[in-house]
């Protein structure tokens, strides 16, 4: 999984995007009714100072653009964990969170007693930052999870997972959220091919940014503005896809079932009949590809 030299994911600096995602998850629990994705650890993992700032005035994170981004984050997290639960019901006992950031499922693992082991994959310095936050928040690290620190300049995903005890002869479920847009298409396809090489029953849920040529003028303007803003913070967006072409590539890799979801699918499923106007836009889509 290669990245560009100007990318924070490459350099290993604790990611602003990881902090932003965790913040909006916490805000969702404080502001939105009904709560769609209930993550009780999203706030405490941010530390006492940040938690207090958010709790004192969550409305500062409730402008229209933040609300749309929050809806996208909530929908993708909810969908990814729903698919994970289905995988566990089908017998999968390995869950890999790629680019885990401040993801918290490993610390609220409802399937730990069934033997589900969670592997959190991220850059070493990002994981060190997370471990400090966990320690400061008094959140214990369960035996049912493993940190998999990988510098992709020196180690492959396959090698890193193997060293952490991952069993490549057993099926696994992967979630890969908020990462693909920062990577080259070559790096994205390399990871997708790795998951496709695993036994039948394996699956991956990931999000991707839609080719801007396919967006309406308003969504295109928002995407361009957000892209410039994120790039100025050291995390440039790199890859954009046409859904049909991406599905075709996944089919060639050996995936049997490919589900692609955008606002037409996600809003009725998660945000219907709401008074707060929480809705996801069209710039980011979800795919779940299964063997």
PDB file of C-alpha atoms in Angstrom:
ATOM      1  CA  UNK A   1       0.000   0.000   0.000  1.00  0.00           C
ATOM      2  CA  UNK A   2       2.053   2.910  -1.256  1.00  0.00           C
ATOM      3  CA  UNK A   3       1.283   6.552  -0.591  1.00  0.00           C
ATOM      4  CA  UNK A   4       2.616   9.852  -1.753  1.00  0.00           C
ATOM      5  CA  UNK A   5       5.475  11.554   0.056  1.00  0.00           C
ATOM      6  CA  UNK A   6       3.377  14.599   0.904  1.00  0.00           C
ATOM      7  CA  UNK A   7       0.728  12.563   2.641  1.00  0.00           C
ATOM      8  CA  UNK A   8       0.393  12.451   6.426  1.00  0.00           C
ATOM      9  CA  UNK A   9      -0.537   8.774   6.164  1.00  0.00           C
ATOM     10  CA  UNK A  10       2.890   8.208   4.633  1.00  0.00           C
ATOM     11  CA  UNK A  11       4.861  10.286   7.125  1.00  0.00           C
ATOM     12  CA  UNK A  12       3.146   8.794  10.135  1.00  0.00           C
ATOM     13  CA  UNK A  13       2.089  12.010  11.835  1.00  0.00           C
ATOM     14  CA  UNK A  14      -1.090  11.372  13.879  1.00  0.00           C
ATOM     15  CA  UNK A  15      -3.800  11.936  11.326  1.00  0.00           C
ATOM     16  CA  UNK A  16      -6.028  14.992  11.460  1.00  0.00           C
ATOM     17  CA  UNK A  17      -8.636  12.980   9.599  1.00  0.00           C
ATOM     18  CA  UNK A  18      -8.682  10.347  12.376  1.00  0.00           C
ATOM     19  CA  UNK A  19      -9.242  13.087  14.934  1.00  0.00           C
ATOM     20  CA  UNK A  20     -11.942  14.672  12.790  1.00  0.00           C
ATOM     21  CA  UNK A  21     -13.803  11.372  12.387  1.00  0.00           C
ATOM     22  CA  UNK A  22     -13.739  10.615  16.120  1.00  0.00           C
ATOM     23  CA  UNK A  23     -14.922  14.138  16.899  1.00  0.00           C
ATOM     24  CA  UNK A  24     -17.913  13.875  14.576  1.00  0.00           C
ATOM     25  CA  UNK A  25     -18.801  10.447  15.970  1.00  0.00           C
ATOM     26  CA  UNK A  26     -18.857  11.983  19.436  1.00  0.00           C
ATOM     27  CA  UNK A  27     -20.937  14.941  18.242  1.00  0.00           C
ATOM     28  CA  UNK A  28     -23.455  12.539  16.677  1.00  0.00           C
ATOM     29  CA  UNK A  29     -24.101  10.997  20.079  1.00  0.00           C
ATOM     30  CA  UNK A  30     -24.551  14.409  21.685  1.00  0.00           C
ATOM     31  CA  UNK A  31     -26.689  16.163  19.071  1.00  0.00           C
ATOM     32  CA  UNK A  32     -28.544  13.800  16.783  1.00  0.00           C
ATOM     33  CA  UNK A  33     -31.843  12.098  17.614  1.00  0.00           C
ATOM     34  CA  UNK A  34     -32.310   9.270  17.113  1.00  0.00           C
ATOM     35  CA  UNK A  35     -28.703   8.125  17.336  1.00  0.00           C
ATOM     36  CA  UNK A  36     -27.833   5.894  14.378  1.00  0.00           C
ATOM     37  CA  UNK A  37     -24.353   4.773  15.391  1.00  0.00           C
ATOM     38  CA  UNK A  38     -24.005   4.623  19.157  1.00  0.00           C
ATOM     39  CA  UNK A  39     -20.317   4.793  20.071  1.00  0.00           C
ATOM     40  CA  UNK A  40     -19.925   5.474  23.808  1.00  0.00           C
ATOM     41  CA  UNK A  41     -16.126   5.494  23.517  1.00  0.00           C
ATOM     42  CA  UNK A  42     -15.887   8.121  20.764  1.00  0.00           C
ATOM     43  CA  UNK A  43     -15.880  10.985  23.271  1.00  0.00           C
ATOM     44  CA  UNK A  44     -13.622   9.664  26.075  1.00  0.00           C
ATOM     45  CA  UNK A  45     -10.948   8.418  23.655  1.00  0.00           C
ATOM     46  CA  UNK A  46     -10.377  12.042  22.619  1.00  0.00           C
ATOM     47  CA  UNK A  47      -9.043  12.932  26.066  1.00  0.00           C
ATOM     48  CA  UNK A  48     -10.480  15.053  28.858  1.00  0.00           C
ATOM     49  CA  UNK A  49      -9.661  18.445  27.314  1.00  0.00           C
ATOM     50  CA  UNK A  50     -11.085  17.708  23.877  1.00  0.00           C
ATOM     51  CA  UNK A  51     -14.060  15.872  25.371  1.00  0.00           C
ATOM     52  CA  UNK A  52     -14.884  18.885  27.520  1.00  0.00           C
ATOM     53  CA  UNK A  53     -14.602  21.233  24.540  1.00  0.00           C
ATOM     54  CA  UNK A  54     -17.007  19.114  22.503  1.00  0.00           C
ATOM     55  CA  UNK A  55     -19.453  18.518  25.351  1.00  0.00           C
ATOM     56  CA  UNK A  56     -19.572  22.202  26.291  1.00  0.00           C
ATOM     57  CA  UNK A  57     -20.582  23.290  22.793  1.00  0.00           C
ATOM     58  CA  UNK A  58     -21.273  20.468  20.312  1.00  0.00           C
ATOM     59  CA  UNK A  59     -23.208  22.910  18.111  1.00  0.00           C
ATOM     60  CA  UNK A  60     -19.933  24.426  16.921  1.00  0.00           C
ATOM     61  CA  UNK A  61     -19.623  21.226  14.850  1.00  0.00           C
ATOM     62  CA  UNK A  62     -23.144  21.481  13.429  1.00  0.00           C
ATOM     63  CA  UNK A  63     -22.778  23.749  10.400  1.00  0.00           C
ATOM     64  CA  UNK A  64     -24.336  22.342   7.191  1.00  0.00           C
ATOM     65  CA  UNK A  65     -21.039  21.016   5.817  1.00  0.00           C
ATOM     66  CA  UNK A  66     -20.120  19.310   9.102  1.00  0.00           C
ATOM     67  CA  UNK A  67     -23.617  17.848   9.330  1.00  0.00           C
ATOM     68  CA  UNK A  68     -23.328  16.319   5.857  1.00  0.00           C
ATOM     69  CA  UNK A  69     -19.890  14.925   6.628  1.00  0.00           C
ATOM     70  CA  UNK A  70     -21.177  13.547   9.927  1.00  0.00           C
ATOM     71  CA  UNK A  71     -24.001  11.750   8.151  1.00  0.00           C
ATOM     72  CA  UNK A  72     -21.529  10.152   5.750  1.00  0.00           C
ATOM     73  CA  UNK A  73     -19.265   9.007   8.588  1.00  0.00           C
ATOM     74  CA  UNK A  74     -22.159   7.628  10.611  1.00  0.00           C
ATOM     75  CA  UNK A  75     -23.685   5.770   7.659  1.00  0.00           C
ATOM     76  CA  UNK A  76     -20.424   4.131   6.628  1.00  0.00           C
ATOM     77  CA  UNK A  77     -19.572   3.078  10.200  1.00  0.00           C
ATOM     78  CA  UNK A  78     -23.056   1.691  10.779  1.00  0.00           C
ATOM     79  CA  UNK A  79     -23.072  -0.227   7.508  1.00  0.00           C
ATOM     80  CA  UNK A  80     -19.549  -1.607   7.994  1.00  0.00           C
ATOM     81  CA  UNK A  81     -20.371  -2.947  11.444  1.00  0.00           C
ATOM     82  CA  UNK A  82     -23.683  -4.399  10.257  1.00  0.00           C
ATOM     83  CA  UNK A  83     -21.768  -6.331   7.609  1.00  0.00           C
ATOM     84  CA  UNK A  84     -19.242  -7.403  10.227  1.00  0.00           C
ATOM     85  CA  UNK A  85     -22.040  -8.814  12.387  1.00  0.00           C
ATOM     86  CA  UNK A  86     -23.315 -10.768   9.359  1.00  0.00           C
ATOM     87  CA  UNK A  87     -19.824 -12.143   8.751  1.00  0.00           C
ATOM     88  CA  UNK A  88     -19.556 -13.310  12.352  1.00  0.00           C
ATOM     89  CA  UNK A  89     -22.941 -15.022  12.079  1.00  0.00           C
ATOM     90  CA  UNK A  90     -21.566 -16.818   9.011  1.00  0.00           C
ATOM     91  CA  UNK A  91     -18.575 -18.077  10.992  1.00  0.00           C
ATOM     92  CA  UNK A  92     -15.888 -15.429  10.446  1.00  0.00           C
ATOM     93  CA  UNK A  93     -13.693 -14.897  13.505  1.00  0.00           C
ATOM     94  CA  UNK A  94     -11.145 -12.377  12.193  1.00  0.00           C
ATOM     95  CA  UNK A  95     -11.971  -8.686  11.821  1.00  0.00           C
ATOM     96  CA  UNK A  96      -9.329  -6.389  10.319  1.00  0.00           C
ATOM     97  CA  UNK A  97      -9.724  -2.620  10.611  1.00  0.00           C
ATOM     98  CA  UNK A  98      -7.471  -1.011   8.004  1.00  0.00           C
ATOM     99  CA  UNK A  99      -6.351   2.532   8.755  1.00  0.00           C
ATOM    100  CA  UNK A 100      -8.047   2.161  12.131  1.00  0.00           C
ATOM    101  CA  UNK A 101      -7.300   5.647  13.414  1.00  0.00           C
ATOM    102  CA  UNK A 102      -9.442   6.145  16.522  1.00  0.00           C
ATOM    103  CA  UNK A 103     -11.925   3.385  15.663  1.00  0.00           C
ATOM    104  CA  UNK A 104     -13.329   1.899  18.866  1.00  0.00           C
ATOM    105  CA  UNK A 105     -14.991  -1.398  17.959  1.00  0.00           C
ATOM    106  CA  UNK A 106     -12.137  -3.445  19.438  1.00  0.00           C
ATOM    107  CA  UNK A 107     -12.971  -1.910  22.827  1.00  0.00           C
ATOM    108  CA  UNK A 108     -16.701  -2.648  22.603  1.00  0.00           C
ATOM    109  CA  UNK A 109     -16.446  -6.009  20.844  1.00  0.00           C
ATOM    110  CA  UNK A 110     -19.819  -7.679  21.304  1.00  0.00           C
ATOM    111  CA  UNK A 111     -18.495 -10.903  19.748  1.00  0.00           C
ATOM    112  CA  UNK A 112     -15.409 -11.374  21.910  1.00  0.00           C
ATOM    113  CA  UNK A 113     -16.970 -14.344  23.716  1.00  0.00           C
ATOM    114  CA  UNK A 114     -17.598 -15.962  20.320  1.00  0.00           C
ATOM    115  CA  UNK A 115     -13.907 -15.730  19.500  1.00  0.00           C
ATOM    116  CA  UNK A 116     -13.864 -12.686  17.220  1.00  0.00           C
ATOM    117  CA  UNK A 117     -10.358 -11.224  17.157  1.00  0.00           C
ATOM    118  CA  UNK A 118      -9.858  -7.656  15.964  1.00  0.00           C
ATOM    119  CA  UNK A 119      -6.685  -6.566  14.176  1.00  0.00           C
ATOM    120  CA  UNK A 120      -6.172  -2.811  14.018  1.00  0.00           C
ATOM    121  CA  UNK A 121      -3.804  -1.863  11.193  1.00  0.00           C
ATOM    122  CA  UNK A 122      -2.207   1.577  11.082  1.00  0.00           C
ATOM    123  CA  UNK A 123       1.079   3.437  10.866  1.00  0.00           C
ATOM    124  CA  UNK A 124       3.291   2.919  13.969  1.00  0.00           C
ATOM    125  CA  UNK A 125       3.210   6.551  15.087  1.00  0.00           C
ATOM    126  CA  UNK A 126      -0.560   6.772  14.672  1.00  0.00           C
ATOM    127  CA  UNK A 127      -0.962   3.684  16.832  1.00  0.00           C
ATOM    128  CA  UNK A 128       1.435   5.066  19.435  1.00  0.00           C
ATOM    129  CA  UNK A 129      -0.712   8.202  19.576  1.00  0.00           C
ATOM    130  CA  UNK A 130      -3.853   6.099  20.003  1.00  0.00           C
ATOM    131  CA  UNK A 131      -2.274   4.032  22.780  1.00  0.00           C
ATOM    132  CA  UNK A 132      -1.470   7.223  24.682  1.00  0.00           C
ATOM    133  CA  UNK A 133      -5.076   8.396  24.330  1.00  0.00           C
ATOM    134  CA  UNK A 134      -6.387   5.012  25.492  1.00  0.00           C
ATOM    135  CA  UNK A 135      -4.092   5.055  28.519  1.00  0.00           C
ATOM    136  CA  UNK A 136      -5.060   8.611  29.455  1.00  0.00           C
ATOM    137  CA  UNK A 137      -8.754   7.735  29.118  1.00  0.00           C
ATOM    138  CA  UNK A 138      -8.374   4.595  31.234  1.00  0.00           C
ATOM    139  CA  UNK A 139      -9.617   2.366  28.416  1.00  0.00           C
ATOM    140  CA  UNK A 140      -8.047  -1.110  28.728  1.00  0.00           C
ATOM    141  CA  UNK A 141      -6.796  -3.009  25.693  1.00  0.00           C
ATOM    142  CA  UNK A 142      -8.675  -6.343  25.523  1.00  0.00           C
ATOM    143  CA  UNK A 143      -7.045  -9.666  24.743  1.00  0.00           C
ATOM    144  CA  UNK A 144      -9.410  -9.990  21.790  1.00  0.00           C
ATOM    145  CA  UNK A 145      -7.530  -7.359  19.780  1.00  0.00           C
ATOM    146  CA  UNK A 146      -4.071  -6.835  18.319  1.00  0.00           C
ATOM    147  CA  UNK A 147      -2.378  -3.654  17.197  1.00  0.00           C
ATOM    148  CA  UNK A 148      -0.733  -4.220  13.816  1.00  0.00           C
ATOM    149  CA  UNK A 149       1.710  -1.381  13.251  1.00  0.00           C
ATOM    150  CA  UNK A 150       2.847  -1.332   9.629  1.00  0.00           C
ATOM    151  CA  UNK A 151       5.115   1.094   7.842  1.00  0.00           C
ATOM    152  CA  UNK A 152       4.142   0.228   4.277  1.00  0.00           C
ATOM    153  CA  UNK A 153       7.508   1.451   3.034  1.00  0.00           C
ATOM    154  CA  UNK A 154       9.129  -1.597   4.629  1.00  0.00           C
ATOM    155  CA  UNK A 155       6.393  -4.190   5.187  1.00  0.00           C
ATOM    156  CA  UNK A 156       3.366  -5.499   3.313  1.00  0.00           C
ATOM    157  CA  UNK A 157      -0.110  -5.931   4.760  1.00  0.00           C
ATOM    158  CA  UNK A 158       0.207  -9.696   4.420  1.00  0.00           C
ATOM    159  CA  UNK A 159       3.503  -9.719   6.341  1.00  0.00           C
ATOM    160  CA  UNK A 160       2.257  -7.437   9.096  1.00  0.00           C
ATOM    161  CA  UNK A 161      -0.919  -9.419   9.662  1.00  0.00           C
ATOM    162  CA  UNK A 162       0.947 -12.733   9.657  1.00  0.00           C
ATOM    163  CA  UNK A 163       3.348 -11.471  12.322  1.00  0.00           C
ATOM    164  CA  UNK A 164       0.357 -10.421  14.443  1.00  0.00           C
ATOM    165  CA  UNK A 165      -1.146 -13.911  14.330  1.00  0.00           C
ATOM    166  CA  UNK A 166      -3.632 -13.437  11.499  1.00  0.00           C
ATOM    167  CA  UNK A 167      -4.554 -16.762   9.885  1.00  0.00           C
ATOM    168  CA  UNK A 168      -4.553 -16.391   6.108  1.00  0.00           C
ATOM    169  CA  UNK A 169      -6.085 -19.853   5.717  1.00  0.00           C
ATOM    170  CA  UNK A 170      -9.241 -18.665   7.502  1.00  0.00           C
ATOM    171  CA  UNK A 171     -11.834 -16.163   6.222  1.00  0.00           C
ATOM    172  CA  UNK A 172     -11.772 -12.593   7.494  1.00  0.00           C
ATOM    173  CA  UNK A 173     -13.870  -9.460   7.348  1.00  0.00           C
ATOM    174  CA  UNK A 174     -12.167  -6.126   6.611  1.00  0.00           C
ATOM    175  CA  UNK A 175     -13.371  -2.565   7.057  1.00  0.00           C
ATOM    176  CA  UNK A 176     -11.454   0.181   5.290  1.00  0.00           C
ATOM    177  CA  UNK A 177     -13.087   3.531   5.891  1.00  0.00           C
ATOM    178  CA  UNK A 178     -11.858   7.012   5.091  1.00  0.00           C
ATOM    179  CA  UNK A 179      -8.583   5.776   3.616  1.00  0.00           C
ATOM    180  CA  UNK A 180      -8.885   4.950  -0.090  1.00  0.00           C
ATOM    181  CA  UNK A 181      -9.183   8.564  -1.231  1.00  0.00           C
ATOM    182  CA  UNK A 182      -5.676   9.240   0.116  1.00  0.00           C
ATOM    183  CA  UNK A 183      -4.065   6.368  -1.810  1.00  0.00           C
ATOM    184  CA  UNK A 184      -3.153   5.677  -5.410  1.00  0.00           C
ATOM    185  CA  UNK A 185      -5.397   3.339  -7.389  1.00  0.00           C
ATOM    186  CA  UNK A 186      -2.512   0.885  -7.581  1.00  0.00           C
ATOM    187  CA  UNK A 187      -2.255   0.772  -3.779  1.00  0.00           C
ATOM    188  CA  UNK A 188      -6.026   0.410  -3.416  1.00  0.00           C
ATOM    189  CA  UNK A 189      -6.188  -2.481  -5.865  1.00  0.00           C
ATOM    190  CA  UNK A 190      -3.218  -4.159  -4.167  1.00  0.00           C
ATOM    191  CA  UNK A 191      -5.123  -4.272  -0.883  1.00  0.00           C
ATOM    192  CA  UNK A 192      -8.346  -5.426  -2.546  1.00  0.00           C
ATOM    193  CA  UNK A 193      -6.459  -8.219  -4.313  1.00  0.00           C
ATOM    194  CA  UNK A 194      -4.992  -9.339  -0.992  1.00  0.00           C
ATOM    195  CA  UNK A 195      -8.454  -9.665   0.555  1.00  0.00           C
ATOM    196  CA  UNK A 196      -9.636 -11.474  -2.584  1.00  0.00           C
ATOM    197  CA  UNK A 197      -6.831 -14.004  -2.105  1.00  0.00           C
ATOM    198  CA  UNK A 198      -8.256 -15.101   1.254  1.00  0.00           C
ATOM    199  CA  UNK A 199     -10.659 -18.049   1.686  1.00  0.00           C
ATOM    200  CA  UNK A 200     -14.307 -17.980   0.660  1.00  0.00           C
ATOM    201  CA  UNK A 201     -16.408 -16.083   3.167  1.00  0.00           C
ATOM    202  CA  UNK A 202     -13.961 -13.184   3.334  1.00  0.00           C
ATOM    203  CA  UNK A 203     -15.279  -9.687   2.644  1.00  0.00           C
ATOM    204  CA  UNK A 204     -14.321  -6.029   2.711  1.00  0.00           C
ATOM    205  CA  UNK A 205     -16.352  -2.869   3.196  1.00  0.00           C
ATOM    206  CA  UNK A 206     -14.732   0.343   2.030  1.00  0.00           C
ATOM    207  CA  UNK A 207     -15.698   3.814   0.956  1.00  0.00           C
ATOM    208  CA  UNK A 208     -14.494   5.661  -2.100  1.00  0.00           C
ATOM    209  CA  UNK A 209     -14.852   9.106  -3.613  1.00  0.00           C
ATOM    210  CA  UNK A 210     -16.951   9.421  -6.736  1.00  0.00           C
ATOM    211  CA  UNK A 211     -15.366  10.766  -9.910  1.00  0.00           C
ATOM    212  CA  UNK A 212     -16.168  14.484  -9.770  1.00  0.00           C
ATOM    213  CA  UNK A 213     -17.373  14.423 -13.372  1.00  0.00           C
ATOM    214  CA  UNK A 214     -20.309  12.328 -12.124  1.00  0.00           C
ATOM    215  CA  UNK A 215     -21.346  14.806  -9.413  1.00  0.00           C
ATOM    216  CA  UNK A 216     -23.943  17.528  -9.789  1.00  0.00           C
ATOM    217  CA  UNK A 217     -22.584  21.114  -9.752  1.00  0.00           C
ATOM    218  CA  UNK A 218     -23.250  21.713  -6.049  1.00  0.00           C
ATOM    219  CA  UNK A 219     -21.721  18.409  -4.938  1.00  0.00           C
ATOM    220  CA  UNK A 220     -18.757  18.983  -7.255  1.00  0.00           C
ATOM    221  CA  UNK A 221     -18.125  22.405  -5.717  1.00  0.00           C
ATOM    222  CA  UNK A 222     -18.322  20.954  -2.203  1.00  0.00           C
ATOM    223  CA  UNK A 223     -15.949  18.125  -3.123  1.00  0.00           C
ATOM    224  CA  UNK A 224     -13.447  20.541  -4.650  1.00  0.00           C
ATOM    225  CA  UNK A 225     -13.616  22.861  -1.631  1.00  0.00           C
ATOM    226  CA  UNK A 226     -13.176  20.017   0.851  1.00  0.00           C
ATOM    227  CA  UNK A 227     -10.362  18.534  -1.210  1.00  0.00           C
ATOM    228  CA  UNK A 228      -8.462  21.823  -1.177  1.00  0.00           C
ATOM    229  CA  UNK A 229      -9.027  22.218   2.559  1.00  0.00           C
ATOM    230  CA  UNK A 230      -7.813  18.720   3.393  1.00  0.00           C
ATOM    231  CA  UNK A 231      -4.816  19.060   1.066  1.00  0.00           C
ATOM    232  CA  UNK A 232      -3.780  22.242   2.867  1.00  0.00           C
ATOM    233  CA  UNK A 233      -3.617  20.154   6.057  1.00  0.00           C
ATOM    234  CA  UNK A 234      -1.240  17.645   4.482  1.00  0.00           C
ATOM    235  CA  UNK A 235      -3.704  14.931   3.480  1.00  0.00           C
ATOM    236  CA  UNK A 236      -4.436  15.376  -0.244  1.00  0.00           C
ATOM    237  CA  UNK A 237      -7.187  13.390  -1.913  1.00  0.00           C
ATOM    238  CA  UNK A 238      -5.745  11.293  -4.715  1.00  0.00           C
ATOM    239  CA  UNK A 239      -8.157   8.670  -6.043  1.00  0.00           C
ATOM    240  CA  UNK A 240     -11.671   8.980  -7.457  1.00  0.00           C
ATOM    241  CA  UNK A 241     -13.723   6.251  -9.126  1.00  0.00           C
ATOM    242  CA  UNK A 242     -16.562   5.526 -11.483  1.00  0.00           C
ATOM    243  CA  UNK A 243     -18.764   2.920  -9.718  1.00  0.00           C
ATOM    244  CA  UNK A 244     -19.258   0.708 -12.777  1.00  0.00           C
ATOM    245  CA  UNK A 245     -15.534   0.556 -13.533  1.00  0.00           C
ATOM    246  CA  UNK A 246     -14.688  -0.172  -9.905  1.00  0.00           C
ATOM    247  CA  UNK A 247     -17.232  -2.998  -9.729  1.00  0.00           C
ATOM    248  CA  UNK A 248     -15.767  -4.448 -12.912  1.00  0.00           C
ATOM    249  CA  UNK A 249     -12.267  -4.436 -11.403  1.00  0.00           C
ATOM    250  CA  UNK A 250     -13.523  -6.148  -8.244  1.00  0.00           C
ATOM    251  CA  UNK A 251     -15.217  -8.815 -10.321  1.00  0.00           C
ATOM    252  CA  UNK A 252     -11.943  -9.522 -12.100  1.00  0.00           C
ATOM    253  CA  UNK A 253     -10.275  -9.978  -8.705  1.00  0.00           C
ATOM    254  CA  UNK A 254     -12.660 -12.790  -7.837  1.00  0.00           C
ATOM    255  CA  UNK A 255     -15.321 -11.155  -5.682  1.00  0.00           C
ATOM    256  CA  UNK A 256     -18.675 -12.894  -6.134  1.00  0.00           C
ATOM    257  CA  UNK A 257     -20.989 -10.354  -4.495  1.00  0.00           C
ATOM    258  CA  UNK A 258     -20.499  -6.598  -4.808  1.00  0.00           C
ATOM    259  CA  UNK A 259     -22.892  -4.111  -3.217  1.00  0.00           C
ATOM    260  CA  UNK A 260     -22.524  -0.417  -4.040  1.00  0.00           C
ATOM    261  CA  UNK A 261     -24.379   2.164  -1.965  1.00  0.00           C
ATOM    262  CA  UNK A 262     -24.840   5.901  -2.380  1.00  0.00           C
ATOM    263  CA  UNK A 263     -27.315   8.432  -0.991  1.00  0.00           C
ATOM    264  CA  UNK A 264     -30.273   6.786  -2.755  1.00  0.00           C
ATOM    265  CA  UNK A 265     -29.650   3.645  -0.698  1.00  0.00           C
ATOM    266  CA  UNK A 266     -28.146   5.075   2.503  1.00  0.00           C
ATOM    267  CA  UNK A 267     -30.578   7.896   3.241  1.00  0.00           C
ATOM    268  CA  UNK A 268     -33.751   5.735   3.201  1.00  0.00           C
ATOM    269  CA  UNK A 269     -31.963   3.081   5.240  1.00  0.00           C
ATOM    270  CA  UNK A 270     -30.520   5.295   7.971  1.00  0.00           C
ATOM    271  CA  UNK A 271     -31.905   8.838   7.762  1.00  0.00           C
ATOM    272  CA  UNK A 272     -35.577   8.642   6.795  1.00  0.00           C
ATOM    273  CA  UNK A 273     -38.196  10.707   8.660  1.00  0.00           C
ATOM    274  CA  UNK A 274     -35.645  12.717  10.651  1.00  0.00           C
ATOM    275  CA  UNK A 275     -36.316  16.218  11.946  1.00  0.00           C
ATOM    276  CA  UNK A 276     -32.650  17.253  12.099  1.00  0.00           C
ATOM    277  CA  UNK A 277     -31.971  17.099   8.364  1.00  0.00           C
ATOM    278  CA  UNK A 278     -29.146  14.586   8.753  1.00  0.00           C
ATOM    279  CA  UNK A 279     -28.510  13.182   5.267  1.00  0.00           C
ATOM    280  CA  UNK A 280     -25.532  11.924   3.323  1.00  0.00           C
ATOM    281  CA  UNK A 281     -24.498  13.465   0.005  1.00  0.00           C
ATOM    282  CA  UNK A 282     -23.298  11.943  -3.239  1.00  0.00           C
ATOM    283  CA  UNK A 283     -19.554  12.545  -3.107  1.00  0.00           C
ATOM    284  CA  UNK A 284     -18.688   9.378  -1.191  1.00  0.00           C
ATOM    285  CA  UNK A 285     -20.045   5.877  -1.798  1.00  0.00           C
ATOM    286  CA  UNK A 286     -19.720   2.538  -0.007  1.00  0.00           C
ATOM    287  CA  UNK A 287     -18.871  -0.866  -1.423  1.00  0.00           C
ATOM    288  CA  UNK A 288     -19.051  -4.254   0.217  1.00  0.00           C
ATOM    289  CA  UNK A 289     -17.270  -6.959  -1.765  1.00  0.00           C
ATOM    290  CA  UNK A 290     -17.577 -10.593  -0.718  1.00  0.00           C
ATOM    291  CA  UNK A 291     -15.851 -13.807  -1.761  1.00  0.00           C
TER     292      UNK A 291
END
